[in-house]
XYZ file of C-alpha atoms in Angstrom:
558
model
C 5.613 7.818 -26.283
C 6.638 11.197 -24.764
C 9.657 10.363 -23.917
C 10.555 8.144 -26.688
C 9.596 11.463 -29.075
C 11.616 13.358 -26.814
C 14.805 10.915 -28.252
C 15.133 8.939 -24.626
C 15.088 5.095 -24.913
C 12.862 3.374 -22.193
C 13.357 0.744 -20.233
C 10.223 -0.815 -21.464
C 6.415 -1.357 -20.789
C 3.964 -3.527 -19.549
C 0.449 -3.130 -20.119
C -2.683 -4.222 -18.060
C -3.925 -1.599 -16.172
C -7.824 -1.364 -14.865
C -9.934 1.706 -15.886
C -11.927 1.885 -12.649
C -14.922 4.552 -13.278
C -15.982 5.015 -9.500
C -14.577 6.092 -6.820
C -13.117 3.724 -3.743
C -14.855 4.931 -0.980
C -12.906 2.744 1.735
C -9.461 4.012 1.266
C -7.474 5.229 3.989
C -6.272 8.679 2.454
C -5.255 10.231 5.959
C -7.029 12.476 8.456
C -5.610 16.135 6.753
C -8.552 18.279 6.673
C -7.130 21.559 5.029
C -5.761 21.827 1.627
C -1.970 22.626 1.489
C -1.142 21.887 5.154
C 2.002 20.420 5.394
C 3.179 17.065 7.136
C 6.330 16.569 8.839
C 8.293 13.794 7.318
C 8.444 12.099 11.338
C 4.267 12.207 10.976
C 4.293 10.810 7.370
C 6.428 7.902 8.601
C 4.088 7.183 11.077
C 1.021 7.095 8.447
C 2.546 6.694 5.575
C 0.221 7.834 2.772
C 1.331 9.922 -0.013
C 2.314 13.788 -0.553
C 4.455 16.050 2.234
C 1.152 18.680 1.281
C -2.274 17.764 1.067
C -3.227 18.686 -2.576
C 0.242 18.148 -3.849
C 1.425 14.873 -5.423
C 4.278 14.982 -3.601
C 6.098 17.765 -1.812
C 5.649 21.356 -2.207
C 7.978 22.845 -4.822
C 8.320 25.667 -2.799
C 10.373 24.049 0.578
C 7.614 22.953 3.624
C 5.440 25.912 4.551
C 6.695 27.431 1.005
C 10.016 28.310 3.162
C 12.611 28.965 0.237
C 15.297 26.736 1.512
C 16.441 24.128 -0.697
C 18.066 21.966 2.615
C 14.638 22.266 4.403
C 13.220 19.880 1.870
C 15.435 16.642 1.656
C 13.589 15.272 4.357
C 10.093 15.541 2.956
C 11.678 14.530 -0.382
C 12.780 11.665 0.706
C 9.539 10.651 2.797
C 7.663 10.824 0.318
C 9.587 9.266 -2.084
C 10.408 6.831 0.061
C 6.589 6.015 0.914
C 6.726 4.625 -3.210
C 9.464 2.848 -2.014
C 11.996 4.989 -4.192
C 15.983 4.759 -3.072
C 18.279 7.968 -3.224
C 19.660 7.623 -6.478
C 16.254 6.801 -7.546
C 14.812 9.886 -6.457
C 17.494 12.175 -7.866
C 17.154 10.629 -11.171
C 12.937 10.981 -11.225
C 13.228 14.685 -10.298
C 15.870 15.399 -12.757
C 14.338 13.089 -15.465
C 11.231 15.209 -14.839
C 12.766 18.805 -14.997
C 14.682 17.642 -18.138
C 11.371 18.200 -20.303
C 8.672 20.667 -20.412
C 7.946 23.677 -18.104
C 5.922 25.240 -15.169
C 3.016 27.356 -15.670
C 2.524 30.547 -13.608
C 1.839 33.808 -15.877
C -0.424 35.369 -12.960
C -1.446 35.858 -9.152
C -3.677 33.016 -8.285
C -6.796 35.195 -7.877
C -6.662 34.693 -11.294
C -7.656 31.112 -10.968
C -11.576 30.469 -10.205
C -13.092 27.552 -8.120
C -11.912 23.833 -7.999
C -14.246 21.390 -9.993
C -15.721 20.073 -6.814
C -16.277 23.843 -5.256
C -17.158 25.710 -8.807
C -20.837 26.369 -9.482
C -23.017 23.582 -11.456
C -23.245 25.360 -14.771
C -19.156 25.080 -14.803
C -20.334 21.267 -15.571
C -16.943 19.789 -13.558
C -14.986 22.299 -15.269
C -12.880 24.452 -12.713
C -9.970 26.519 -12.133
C -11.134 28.590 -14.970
C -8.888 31.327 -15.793
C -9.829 35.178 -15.980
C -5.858 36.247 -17.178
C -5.805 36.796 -20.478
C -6.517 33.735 -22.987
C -5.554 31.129 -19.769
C -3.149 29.084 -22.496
C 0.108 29.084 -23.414
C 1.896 32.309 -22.542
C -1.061 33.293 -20.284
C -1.461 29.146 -18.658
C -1.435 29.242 -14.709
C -1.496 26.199 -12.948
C 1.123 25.618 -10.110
C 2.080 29.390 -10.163
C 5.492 28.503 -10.591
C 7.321 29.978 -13.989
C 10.400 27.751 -14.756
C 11.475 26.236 -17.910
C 14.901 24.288 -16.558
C 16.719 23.461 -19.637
C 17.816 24.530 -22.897
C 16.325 22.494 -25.323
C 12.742 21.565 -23.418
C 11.271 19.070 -25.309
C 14.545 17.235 -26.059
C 16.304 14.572 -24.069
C 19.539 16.246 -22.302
C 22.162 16.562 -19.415
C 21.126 20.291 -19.416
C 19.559 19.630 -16.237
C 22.738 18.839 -14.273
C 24.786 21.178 -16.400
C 22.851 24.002 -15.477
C 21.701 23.193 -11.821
C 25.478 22.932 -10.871
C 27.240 25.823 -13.480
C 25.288 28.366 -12.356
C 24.840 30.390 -9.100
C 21.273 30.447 -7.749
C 19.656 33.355 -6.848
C 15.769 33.584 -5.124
C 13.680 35.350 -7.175
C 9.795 35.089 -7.459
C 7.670 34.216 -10.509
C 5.282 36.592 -12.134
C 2.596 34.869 -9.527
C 4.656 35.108 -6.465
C 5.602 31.979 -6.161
C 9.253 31.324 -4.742
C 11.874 30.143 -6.994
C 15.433 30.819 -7.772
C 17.163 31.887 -11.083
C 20.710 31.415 -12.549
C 22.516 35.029 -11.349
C 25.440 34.704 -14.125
C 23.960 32.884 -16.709
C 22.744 34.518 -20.199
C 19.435 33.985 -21.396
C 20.214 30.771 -23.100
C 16.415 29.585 -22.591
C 14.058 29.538 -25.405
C 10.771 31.040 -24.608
C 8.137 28.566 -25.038
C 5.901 30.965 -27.184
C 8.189 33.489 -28.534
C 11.057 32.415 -30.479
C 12.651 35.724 -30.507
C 13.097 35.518 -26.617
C 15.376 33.742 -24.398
C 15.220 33.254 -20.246
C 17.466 32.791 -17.981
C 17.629 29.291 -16.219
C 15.147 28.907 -13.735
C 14.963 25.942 -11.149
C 12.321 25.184 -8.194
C 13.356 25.272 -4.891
C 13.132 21.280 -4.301
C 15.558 20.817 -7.481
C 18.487 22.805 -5.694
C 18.040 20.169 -2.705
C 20.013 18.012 -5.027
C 22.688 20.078 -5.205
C 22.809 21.123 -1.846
C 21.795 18.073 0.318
C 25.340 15.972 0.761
C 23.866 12.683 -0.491
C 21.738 14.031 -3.189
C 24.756 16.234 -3.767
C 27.074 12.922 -4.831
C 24.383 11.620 -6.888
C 23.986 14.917 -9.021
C 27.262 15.221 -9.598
C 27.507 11.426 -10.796
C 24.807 12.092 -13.326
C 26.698 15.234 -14.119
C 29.796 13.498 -15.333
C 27.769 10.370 -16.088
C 25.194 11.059 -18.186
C 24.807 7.508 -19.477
C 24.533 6.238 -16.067
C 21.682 9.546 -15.296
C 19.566 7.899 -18.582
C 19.833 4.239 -16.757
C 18.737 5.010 -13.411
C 16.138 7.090 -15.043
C 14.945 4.698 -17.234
C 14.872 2.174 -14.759
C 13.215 4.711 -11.775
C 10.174 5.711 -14.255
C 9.838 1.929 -15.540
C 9.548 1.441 -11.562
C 7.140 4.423 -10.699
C 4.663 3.359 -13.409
C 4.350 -0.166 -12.778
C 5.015 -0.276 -9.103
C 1.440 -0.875 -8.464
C 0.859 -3.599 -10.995
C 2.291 -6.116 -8.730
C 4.553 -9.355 -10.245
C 5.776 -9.079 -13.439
C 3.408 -12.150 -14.949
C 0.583 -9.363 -14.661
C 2.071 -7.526 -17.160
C 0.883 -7.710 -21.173
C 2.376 -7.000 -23.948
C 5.849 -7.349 -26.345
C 7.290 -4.571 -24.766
C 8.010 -6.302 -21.069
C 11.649 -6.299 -19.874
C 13.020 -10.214 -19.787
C 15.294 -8.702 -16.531
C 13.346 -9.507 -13.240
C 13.723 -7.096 -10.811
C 13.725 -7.208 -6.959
C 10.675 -5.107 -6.567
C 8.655 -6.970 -8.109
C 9.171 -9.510 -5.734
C 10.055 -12.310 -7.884
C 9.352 -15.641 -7.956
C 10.734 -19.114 -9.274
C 9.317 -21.836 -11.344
C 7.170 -24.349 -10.013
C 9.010 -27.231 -8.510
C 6.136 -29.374 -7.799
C 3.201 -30.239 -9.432
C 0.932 -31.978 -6.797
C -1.554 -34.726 -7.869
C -4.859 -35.017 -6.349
C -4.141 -38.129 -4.310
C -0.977 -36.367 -3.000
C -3.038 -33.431 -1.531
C -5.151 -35.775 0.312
C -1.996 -37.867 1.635
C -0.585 -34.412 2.702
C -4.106 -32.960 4.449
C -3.801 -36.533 6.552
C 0.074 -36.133 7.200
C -1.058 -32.741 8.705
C -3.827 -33.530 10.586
C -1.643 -36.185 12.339
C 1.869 -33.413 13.061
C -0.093 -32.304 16.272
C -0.542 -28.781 15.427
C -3.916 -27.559 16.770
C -6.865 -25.539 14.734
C -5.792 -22.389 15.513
C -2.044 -22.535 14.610
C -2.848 -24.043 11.206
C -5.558 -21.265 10.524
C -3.405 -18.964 11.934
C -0.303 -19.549 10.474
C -2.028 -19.448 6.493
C -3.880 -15.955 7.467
C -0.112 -14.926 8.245
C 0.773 -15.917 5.048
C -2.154 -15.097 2.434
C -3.336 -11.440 4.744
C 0.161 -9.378 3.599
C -2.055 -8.933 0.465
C -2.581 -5.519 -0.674
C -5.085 -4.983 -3.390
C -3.965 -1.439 -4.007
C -0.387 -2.454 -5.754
C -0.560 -6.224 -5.965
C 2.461 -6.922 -3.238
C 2.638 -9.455 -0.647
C 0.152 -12.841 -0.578
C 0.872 -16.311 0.672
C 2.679 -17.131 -2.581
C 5.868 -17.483 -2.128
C 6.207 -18.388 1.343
C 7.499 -15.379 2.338
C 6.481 -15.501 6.026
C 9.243 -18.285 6.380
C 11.864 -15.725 5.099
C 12.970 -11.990 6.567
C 11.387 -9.673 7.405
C 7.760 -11.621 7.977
C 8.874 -14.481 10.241
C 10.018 -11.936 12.984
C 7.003 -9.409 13.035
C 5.229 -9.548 16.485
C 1.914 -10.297 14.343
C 3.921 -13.814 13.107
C 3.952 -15.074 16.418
C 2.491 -18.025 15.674
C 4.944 -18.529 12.629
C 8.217 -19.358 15.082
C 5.954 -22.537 16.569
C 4.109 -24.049 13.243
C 7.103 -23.400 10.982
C 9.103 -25.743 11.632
C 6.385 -28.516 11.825
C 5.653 -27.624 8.084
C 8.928 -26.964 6.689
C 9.822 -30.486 8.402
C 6.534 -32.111 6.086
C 7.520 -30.700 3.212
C 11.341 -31.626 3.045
C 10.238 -35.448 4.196
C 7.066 -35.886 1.587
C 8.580 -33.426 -1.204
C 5.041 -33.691 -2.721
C 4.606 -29.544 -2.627
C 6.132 -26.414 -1.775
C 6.325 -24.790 1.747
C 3.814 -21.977 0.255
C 1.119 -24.716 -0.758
C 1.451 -26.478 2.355
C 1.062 -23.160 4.753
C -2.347 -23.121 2.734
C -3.140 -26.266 2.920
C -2.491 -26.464 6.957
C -5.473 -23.879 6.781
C -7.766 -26.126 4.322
C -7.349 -29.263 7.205
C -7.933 -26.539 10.317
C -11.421 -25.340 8.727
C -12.364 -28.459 7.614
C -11.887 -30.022 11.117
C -13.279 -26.570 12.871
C -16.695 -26.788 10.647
C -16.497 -30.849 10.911
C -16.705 -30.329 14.978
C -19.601 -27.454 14.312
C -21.619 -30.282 12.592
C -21.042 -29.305 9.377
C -18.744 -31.422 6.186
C -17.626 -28.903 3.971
C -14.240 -29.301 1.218
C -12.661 -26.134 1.388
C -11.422 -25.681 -2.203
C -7.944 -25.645 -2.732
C -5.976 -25.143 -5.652
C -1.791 -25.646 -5.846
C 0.794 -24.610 -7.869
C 2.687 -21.952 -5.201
C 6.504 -21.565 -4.893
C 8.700 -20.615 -2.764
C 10.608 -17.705 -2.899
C 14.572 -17.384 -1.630
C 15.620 -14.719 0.309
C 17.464 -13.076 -2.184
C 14.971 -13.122 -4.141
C 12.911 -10.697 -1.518
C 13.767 -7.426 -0.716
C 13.581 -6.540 3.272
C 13.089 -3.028 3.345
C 10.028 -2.940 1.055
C 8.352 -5.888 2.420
C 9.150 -4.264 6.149
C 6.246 -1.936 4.569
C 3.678 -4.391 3.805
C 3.945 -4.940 8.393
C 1.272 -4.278 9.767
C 0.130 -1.146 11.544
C -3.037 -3.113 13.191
C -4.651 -6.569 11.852
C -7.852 -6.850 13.757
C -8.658 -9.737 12.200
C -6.262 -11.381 14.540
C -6.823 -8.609 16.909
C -3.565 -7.289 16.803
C -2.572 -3.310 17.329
C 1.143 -2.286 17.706
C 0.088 1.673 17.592
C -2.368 3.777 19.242
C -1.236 7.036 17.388
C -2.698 6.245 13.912
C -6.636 6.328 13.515
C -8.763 3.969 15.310
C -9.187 0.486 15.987
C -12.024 -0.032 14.323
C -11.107 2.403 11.214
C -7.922 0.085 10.595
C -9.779 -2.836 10.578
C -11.719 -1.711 7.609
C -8.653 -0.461 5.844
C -6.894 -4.091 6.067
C -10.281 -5.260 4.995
C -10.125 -2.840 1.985
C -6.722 -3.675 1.130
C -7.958 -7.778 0.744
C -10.540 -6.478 -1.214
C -13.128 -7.935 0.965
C -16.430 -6.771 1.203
C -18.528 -5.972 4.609
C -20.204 -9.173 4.593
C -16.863 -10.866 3.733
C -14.841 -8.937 6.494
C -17.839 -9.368 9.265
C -18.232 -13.287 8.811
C -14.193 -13.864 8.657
C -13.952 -11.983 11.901
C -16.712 -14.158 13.306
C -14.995 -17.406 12.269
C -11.552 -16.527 13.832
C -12.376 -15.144 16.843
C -14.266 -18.287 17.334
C -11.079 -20.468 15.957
C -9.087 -18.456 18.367
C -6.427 -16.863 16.101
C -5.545 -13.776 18.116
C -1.691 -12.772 17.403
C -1.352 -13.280 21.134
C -3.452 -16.163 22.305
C -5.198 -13.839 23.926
C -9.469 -14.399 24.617
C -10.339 -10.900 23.749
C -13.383 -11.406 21.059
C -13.436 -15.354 21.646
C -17.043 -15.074 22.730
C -17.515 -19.049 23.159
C -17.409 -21.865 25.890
C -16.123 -24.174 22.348
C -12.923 -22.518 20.838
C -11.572 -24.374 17.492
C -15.499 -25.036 16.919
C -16.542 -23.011 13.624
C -19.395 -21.740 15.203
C -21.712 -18.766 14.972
C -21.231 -18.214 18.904
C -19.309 -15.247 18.416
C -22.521 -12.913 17.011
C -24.827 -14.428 19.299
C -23.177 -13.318 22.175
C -21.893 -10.491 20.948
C -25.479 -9.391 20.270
C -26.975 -10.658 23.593
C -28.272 -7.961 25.844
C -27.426 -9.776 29.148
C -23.866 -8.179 28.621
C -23.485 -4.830 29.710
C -19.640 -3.924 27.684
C -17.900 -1.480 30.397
C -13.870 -0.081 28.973
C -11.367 -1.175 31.489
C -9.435 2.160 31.527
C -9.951 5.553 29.791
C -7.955 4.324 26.589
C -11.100 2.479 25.852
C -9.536 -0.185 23.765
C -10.090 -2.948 26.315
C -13.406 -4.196 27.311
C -15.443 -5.918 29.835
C -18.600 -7.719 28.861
C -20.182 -8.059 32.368
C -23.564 -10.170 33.132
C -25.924 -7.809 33.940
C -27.692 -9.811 36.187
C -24.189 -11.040 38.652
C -22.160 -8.365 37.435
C -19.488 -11.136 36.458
C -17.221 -10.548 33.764
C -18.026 -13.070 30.830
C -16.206 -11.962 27.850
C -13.285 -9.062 27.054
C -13.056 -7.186 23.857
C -11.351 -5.145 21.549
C -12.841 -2.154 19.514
C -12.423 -4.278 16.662
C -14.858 -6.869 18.023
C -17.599 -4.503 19.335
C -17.419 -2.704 16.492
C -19.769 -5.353 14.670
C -22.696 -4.669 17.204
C -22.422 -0.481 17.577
C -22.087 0.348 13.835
C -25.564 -0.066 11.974
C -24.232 -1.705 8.985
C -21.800 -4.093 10.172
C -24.733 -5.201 13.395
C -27.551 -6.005 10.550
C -24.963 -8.642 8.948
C -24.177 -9.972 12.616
C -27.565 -10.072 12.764
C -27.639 -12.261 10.269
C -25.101 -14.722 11.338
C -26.551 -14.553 14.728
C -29.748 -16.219 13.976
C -30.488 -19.606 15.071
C -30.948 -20.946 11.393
C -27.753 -19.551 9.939
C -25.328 -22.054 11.059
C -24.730 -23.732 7.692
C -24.822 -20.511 5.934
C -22.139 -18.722 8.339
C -19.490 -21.585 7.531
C -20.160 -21.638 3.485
C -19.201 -17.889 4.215
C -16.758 -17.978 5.879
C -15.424 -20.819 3.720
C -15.769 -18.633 0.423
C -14.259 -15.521 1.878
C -11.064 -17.823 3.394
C -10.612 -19.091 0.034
C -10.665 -15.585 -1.316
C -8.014 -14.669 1.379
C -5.749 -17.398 0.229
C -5.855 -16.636 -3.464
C -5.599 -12.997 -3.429
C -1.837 -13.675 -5.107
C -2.792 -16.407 -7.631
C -3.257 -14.682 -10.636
C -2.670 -17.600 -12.801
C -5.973 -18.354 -11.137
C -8.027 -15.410 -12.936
């Protein structure tokens, strides 16, 4: 509505957004531990989460360590736009856009501003930063510290922006509470104050909006929009349509008669159904399956591929689709398994036709658990429910999903990085991004160490004499005090579980697996699963949390 009042057209909205009225207390939101500090674009590739400055929503307006220098912030600019998975042109036209309305506030030194909410005394009732310059509104408002108004007519759509930002010459100058910014040397005052109409200003710009006049590439953008004002109100449109929805996931989430028809490559599209698989043909194709040789573990494996690129935080990735079959996700070291069981079930589903690749991926993990719990003792029907497509390639953009690859996936027991957090900490955060609970997370684990689904092959966590058994082996001998655990180096990622009575080595681990015996929480729900009774229980469990897994994506489903 802002922007419509403000006489720009939109490129449209979709509603369906969750109020969510407590806090997530699993999120990964980085290690920073100071307010402020800043974070060199190399270190925010490597954990990518958010703002250059902790406290900032995205870099500081400023330049890095409040330097001044418009060319000393492209890089962070373009980090952490980059982290919401924002191109160039995209960028350009979201800072501009932004900078075309409205103003900064800084009337006053900061030591005008009291106590956050969190830090400000209980009688404040939550309400901080309170103000002791004059009335704390309007002409008196401090909030950034930063005193800029950037265009001519500030609550009116405009190419002032541009006009201004490459007519003028730029001078630093500082704002009445010290905070660096730059004004236009050899313009008039052709800026309405905000709260006197008999005054004007000078135009004033942050230091992050000269990098786009001064970076090269930002530089050709600018002056595009410049002399292209139509195509600035586009990529704007567009850019903002992006940034607001980006965490909504697919487009059929979206409500309302305001949606754009146009389907765009971010939001990973998909096609219309081409199957429609009766009951009797999802029995014919569990049986065609069982019979293609493929063993437990690749067809449990190869669906956790599939279904675990699901992020609950913006919707993305999810066995729908069948984008492990496509680029990026079929080559990622944690796919291993996809370059052998591929081509078994893309070879099923071109000969029966009966369902798509996606469905069948599943459905090679429905027959693996079924015959894993039928050789545990136990006949379960793991609920399954088609209607998956499969996507095309160009319908699947490679350098956003190369973000949903994984950093770590202990669930499979897979690490590519040592520099980012700990084993055990990732595990919970690809937990937290399936949305899975403790009890969900701890009895998965069990089941696939057991089913032996490591990336690798490898035996670290397969606690069991029975692999491809869906058995509860994996907390009882985790949990059994005849194994003394011993690291294998001073990394301490790689462990020995010895017999402490012959000192041989039964068992190796991963921090991921011991995890579930040293941490109180996650050892009582072992404990559970360990007990001698809790066989049956373990595999409706695990069953209900699998099924979870593979309908993350399946919103049609909710």
């Amino acid at each position: 509505m802002a922007l419509e009042n403000s006489g720009f057209r939109t490129f449209g909205f979709g509603a369906g957004r969750e109020d969510v009225w407590e806090p997530d207390l699993d999120v990964n939101w980085g290690d920073e531990k100071a307010w402020l500090t800043h974070r060199h674009p190399e270190a925010l590739a490597k954990a990518p989460l958010g703002a250059t400055e902790m406290g900032l929503i995205y870099v500081n307006p400023e330049g890095p360590d409040h330097s001044g220098e418009p060319l000393s912030a492209a890089a962070a600019i373009r980090a952490t736009f980059g982290n919401m998975g924002m191109n160039d042109e995209e960028t350009v036209a979201l800072i501009a856009g932004g900078h075309t309305l409205g103003k900064t506030h800084g009337a006053a030194a900061a030591s005008h501003v009291g106590a956050d909410p969190e830090a400000a005394p209980i009688e404040a009732q939550g309400l901080g930063w309170a103000s002791s310059y004059g009335s704390g509104v309007g002409a008196d408002a401090i909030t950034s510290g930063l005193e800029v108004v950037w265009t001519q007519t500030p609550t009116q759509w405009s190419n002032y922006f541009f006009e201004n930002l490459f007519k003028y010459e730029w001078v630093q100058t500082r704002s009445p509470a010290g905070a660096i910014q730059f004004e236009a040397i050899d313009a008039p005052d052709i800026i309405p104050d905000p709260f006197d109409p008999s005054k004007k200003r000078k135009p004033t710009m942050l230091v992050t909006d000269l990098t786009l006049r001064f970076d090269p590439e930002f530089e050709k953008i600018s002056r595009r929009f410049l002399n292209d004002p139509q195509a600035f109100n586009e990529a704007f449109a567009r850019a903002w349509f992006k940034l607001t929805h980006r965490d909504m996931g697919p487009k059929a989430r979206y409500i309302g008669p305001e949606v754009p028809q146009e389907d765009l490559i971010w939001q990973d599209p998909l096609p219309q159904p081409l199957y429609q698989p009766t009951q009797e043909d999802i029995i014919n194709l569990k049986a065609t399956i069982a019979a293609s040789g493929l063993s437990i573990s690749e067809m449990v494996s190869v669906a956790w591929a599939s279904a675990s690129t699901f992020r609950g935080g913006d919707k993305r990735g999810g066995a729908n689709g069948a984008r492990l079959a496509l680029a990026p996700q079929r080559d990622w070291d944690v796919n291993a398994v996809a370059a052998r069981v591929l081509p078994v079930l893309e070879e099923l589903q071109k000969t029966t036709n009966k369902a798509s690749l996606a469905d069948i991926i599943v459905l090679a993990g429905v027959v693996g658990i079924e015959q894993a719990a039928a050789a545990a003792g136990v006949s379960i029907s793991v609920p399954f429910a088609p209607g998956r497509v499969d996507a095309r390639q160009d319908q699947t953009d490679i350098e956003m999903f190369s973000l949903l690859e994984p950093i770590a996936d202990g669930f499979r027991n897979y690490r590519a990085r040592l520099d980012v957090s700990t084993t055990e900490s990732l595990l919970i955060d690809k937990a937290q991004q399936l949305t899975l609970t403790a009890p969900e997370m701890t009895v998965l684990v069990g089941g696939m160490r057991v089913l032996g689904t490591n990336f690798d092959g490898s035996q670290n966590g397969v606690f069991t004499d029975r692999p491809g058994v869906l058995s509860t082996d994996f907390f009882a001998n985790l949990l059994d005090m005849r194994y003394e655990w011993k690291p294998t180096d001073d990394a301490n990622e790689l462990f020995e579980g010895h017999d402490r009575l012959t000192g041989e080595v039964k068992y190796t681990a991963t921090r991921a697996d011991l995890v579930f015996g040293s941490n109180s929480v996650l050892r009582a729900l072992a404990e559970v699963y360990a007990c001698s009774d809790a066989h049956e229980k373990f595999v409706k469990d695990f069953v209900a949390a699998w099924v979870k897994v593979m309908n993350l994506d399946r919103f049609d489903l909710q």
